[in-house]
PDB file of C-alpha atoms in Angstrom:
ATOM      1  CA  UNK A 520       0.000   0.000   0.000  1.00  0.00           C
ATOM      2  CA  UNK A 521       3.007   2.285  -0.165  1.00  0.00           C
ATOM      3  CA  UNK A 522       2.430   5.130  -2.654  1.00  0.00           C
ATOM      4  CA  UNK A 523       5.471   4.263  -4.780  1.00  0.00           C
ATOM      5  CA  UNK A 524       4.305   0.651  -5.064  1.00  0.00           C
ATOM      6  CA  UNK A 525       0.808   1.679  -6.042  1.00  0.00           C
ATOM      7  CA  UNK A 526       2.296   4.093  -8.587  1.00  0.00           C
ATOM      8  CA  UNK A 527       4.209   1.265 -10.248  1.00  0.00           C
ATOM      9  CA  UNK A 528       1.083  -0.901 -10.309  1.00  0.00           C
ATOM     10  CA  UNK A 529      -0.851   1.950 -11.919  1.00  0.00           C
ATOM     11  CA  UNK A 530       1.860   2.525 -14.530  1.00  0.00           C
ATOM     12  CA  UNK A 531       2.133  -1.134 -15.511  1.00  0.00           C
ATOM     13  CA  UNK A 532      -1.647  -1.600 -15.555  1.00  0.00           C
ATOM     14  CA  UNK A 533      -2.376   1.408 -17.748  1.00  0.00           C
ATOM     15  CA  UNK A 534       0.503   0.670 -20.122  1.00  0.00           C
ATOM     16  CA  UNK A 535      -0.649  -2.902 -20.686  1.00  0.00           C
ATOM     17  CA  UNK A 536      -4.293  -1.865 -20.962  1.00  0.00           C
ATOM     18  CA  UNK A 537      -3.479   0.765 -23.582  1.00  0.00           C
ATOM     19  CA  UNK A 538      -1.492  -1.894 -25.455  1.00  0.00           C
ATOM     20  CA  UNK A 539      -4.637  -3.968 -25.792  1.00  0.00           C
ATOM     21  CA  UNK A 540      -4.210  -6.435 -22.942  1.00  0.00           C
ATOM     22  CA  UNK A 541      -7.389  -7.672 -21.249  1.00  0.00           C
ATOM     23  CA  UNK A 542      -8.037  -6.822 -17.610  1.00  0.00           C
ATOM     24  CA  UNK A 543      -8.060 -10.491 -16.622  1.00  0.00           C
ATOM     25  CA  UNK A 544      -4.678 -11.151 -18.262  1.00  0.00           C
ATOM     26  CA  UNK A 545      -3.107  -8.110 -16.575  1.00  0.00           C
ATOM     27  CA  UNK A 546      -4.597  -9.273 -13.280  1.00  0.00           C
ATOM     28  CA  UNK A 547      -3.106 -12.736 -13.736  1.00  0.00           C
ATOM     29  CA  UNK A 548       0.446 -11.515 -14.236  1.00  0.00           C
ATOM     30  CA  UNK A 549       0.174  -9.034 -11.372  1.00  0.00           C
ATOM     31  CA  UNK A 550      -1.613 -11.525  -9.109  1.00  0.00           C
ATOM     32  CA  UNK A 551      -4.572  -9.186  -8.685  1.00  0.00           C
ATOM     33  CA  UNK A 552      -8.269  -9.388  -9.533  1.00  0.00           C
ATOM     34  CA  UNK A 553      -9.394  -7.812 -12.810  1.00  0.00           C
ATOM     35  CA  UNK A 554     -11.507  -5.311 -10.865  1.00  0.00           C
ATOM     36  CA  UNK A 555      -8.347  -4.100  -9.097  1.00  0.00           C
ATOM     37  CA  UNK A 556      -6.737  -3.492 -12.488  1.00  0.00           C
ATOM     38  CA  UNK A 557      -9.791  -1.531 -13.601  1.00  0.00           C
ATOM     39  CA  UNK A 558      -9.554   0.581 -10.439  1.00  0.00           C
ATOM     40  CA  UNK A 559      -5.830   1.223 -11.041  1.00  0.00           C
ATOM     41  CA  UNK A 560      -6.602   2.412 -14.576  1.00  0.00           C
ATOM     42  CA  UNK A 561      -9.233   4.772 -13.166  1.00  0.00           C
ATOM     43  CA  UNK A 562      -6.659   6.076 -10.679  1.00  0.00           C
ATOM     44  CA  UNK A 563      -4.426   6.935 -13.636  1.00  0.00           C
ATOM     45  CA  UNK A 564      -7.210   9.013 -15.167  1.00  0.00           C
ATOM     46  CA  UNK A 565      -7.653  10.800 -11.838  1.00  0.00           C
ATOM     47  CA  UNK A 566      -3.913  11.529 -11.633  1.00  0.00           C
ATOM     48  CA  UNK A 567      -3.989  12.920 -15.182  1.00  0.00           C
ATOM     49  CA  UNK A 568      -6.923  15.157 -14.321  1.00  0.00           C
ATOM     50  CA  UNK A 569      -5.161  16.454 -11.203  1.00  0.00           C
ATOM     51  CA  UNK A 570      -1.942  17.055 -13.142  1.00  0.00           C
ATOM     52  CA  UNK A 571      -3.804  19.134 -15.723  1.00  0.00           C
ATOM     53  CA  UNK A 572      -5.482  21.224 -13.031  1.00  0.00           C
ATOM     54  CA  UNK A 573      -2.491  21.758 -10.761  1.00  0.00           C
ATOM     55  CA  UNK A 574       0.410  21.501 -13.181  1.00  0.00           C
ATOM     56  CA  UNK A 575       2.152  19.022 -10.861  1.00  0.00           C
ATOM     57  CA  UNK A 576       3.081  15.650 -12.323  1.00  0.00           C
ATOM     58  CA  UNK A 577       3.763  12.517 -10.331  1.00  0.00           C
ATOM     59  CA  UNK A 578       6.490   9.986 -11.089  1.00  0.00           C
ATOM     60  CA  UNK A 579       3.718   7.502 -11.764  1.00  0.00           C
ATOM     61  CA  UNK A 580       2.523   9.519 -14.778  1.00  0.00           C
ATOM     62  CA  UNK A 581       6.037   9.749 -16.198  1.00  0.00           C
ATOM     63  CA  UNK A 582       6.643   6.025 -15.739  1.00  0.00           C
ATOM     64  CA  UNK A 583       3.275   5.165 -17.274  1.00  0.00           C
ATOM     65  CA  UNK A 584       3.941   7.342 -20.323  1.00  0.00           C
ATOM     66  CA  UNK A 585       7.387   5.782 -20.761  1.00  0.00           C
ATOM     67  CA  UNK A 586       5.894   2.294 -20.634  1.00  0.00           C
ATOM     68  CA  UNK A 587       3.075   3.220 -23.009  1.00  0.00           C
ATOM     69  CA  UNK A 588       5.582   4.606 -25.528  1.00  0.00           C
ATOM     70  CA  UNK A 589       7.836   1.584 -25.096  1.00  0.00           C
ATOM     71  CA  UNK A 590       5.039  -0.907 -25.696  1.00  0.00           C
ATOM     72  CA  UNK A 591       3.774   1.172 -28.620  1.00  0.00           C
ATOM     73  CA  UNK A 592       7.206   1.119 -30.276  1.00  0.00           C
ATOM     74  CA  UNK A 593       7.691  -2.594 -29.574  1.00  0.00           C
ATOM     75  CA  UNK A 594       4.980  -4.969 -30.692  1.00  0.00           C
ATOM     76  CA  UNK A 595       3.151  -5.780 -27.423  1.00  0.00           C
ATOM     77  CA  UNK A 596       2.271  -9.233 -28.763  1.00  0.00           C
ATOM     78  CA  UNK A 597       5.991 -10.003 -28.991  1.00  0.00           C
ATOM     79  CA  UNK A 598       6.856  -9.234 -25.391  1.00  0.00           C
ATOM     80  CA  UNK A 599       6.244 -11.065 -22.141  1.00  0.00           C
ATOM     81  CA  UNK A 600       5.630  -9.427 -18.811  1.00  0.00           C
ATOM     82  CA  UNK A 601       6.953 -11.092 -15.678  1.00  0.00           C
ATOM     83  CA  UNK A 602       5.990  -9.829 -12.267  1.00  0.00           C
ATOM     84  CA  UNK A 603       7.775 -11.280  -9.253  1.00  0.00           C
ATOM     85  CA  UNK A 604       7.691 -10.041  -5.680  1.00  0.00           C
ATOM     86  CA  UNK A 605       9.078  -6.516  -6.024  1.00  0.00           C
ATOM     87  CA  UNK A 606      10.013  -6.317  -9.702  1.00  0.00           C
ATOM     88  CA  UNK A 607       8.359  -6.254 -13.086  1.00  0.00           C
ATOM     89  CA  UNK A 608      10.290  -7.192 -16.197  1.00  0.00           C
ATOM     90  CA  UNK A 609       9.346  -6.876 -19.839  1.00  0.00           C
ATOM     91  CA  UNK A 610      11.062  -9.561 -21.897  1.00  0.00           C
ATOM     92  CA  UNK A 611      11.476  -9.985 -25.623  1.00  0.00           C
ATOM     93  CA  UNK A 612      10.427 -13.280 -27.170  1.00  0.00           C
ATOM     94  CA  UNK A 613      14.106 -14.157 -27.665  1.00  0.00           C
ATOM     95  CA  UNK A 614      14.601 -13.988 -23.889  1.00  0.00           C
ATOM     96  CA  UNK A 615      16.390 -10.655 -23.799  1.00  0.00           C
ATOM     97  CA  UNK A 616      15.407  -8.262 -21.048  1.00  0.00           C
ATOM     98  CA  UNK A 617      13.890  -5.206 -22.699  1.00  0.00           C
ATOM     99  CA  UNK A 618      12.892  -3.201 -19.655  1.00  0.00           C
ATOM    100  CA  UNK A 619      13.048  -3.791 -15.920  1.00  0.00           C
ATOM    101  CA  UNK A 620      11.018  -1.858 -13.395  1.00  0.00           C
ATOM    102  CA  UNK A 621      12.427  -1.821  -9.913  1.00  0.00           C
ATOM    103  CA  UNK A 622      10.066  -1.541  -7.017  1.00  0.00           C
ATOM    104  CA  UNK A 623       7.125  -3.515  -5.784  1.00  0.00           C
ATOM    105  CA  UNK A 624       4.418  -4.347  -8.236  1.00  0.00           C
TER     106      UNK A 624
END
């Protein structure tokens, strides 16, 4: 429930959702219910709204946008997402590590 952990969950959830992943699939890899993933995506929208009104951006928004761009540039059907304990890793189909996210997911 630490804010930085929730921020990483939000970023990963919204990036995968915008890449076309289903809520249930995202929930499976993050070991969460699909309704939790839906809530995290709604939290992202709230953070965006607050950022537009106040002009203050959170690290979560920056991380989410980086992930969205990364998955947009790399075919999301050709990557695998692994979530373990306190790390998330995006892997290429050839086994190479494309992007690692430190912190609890």
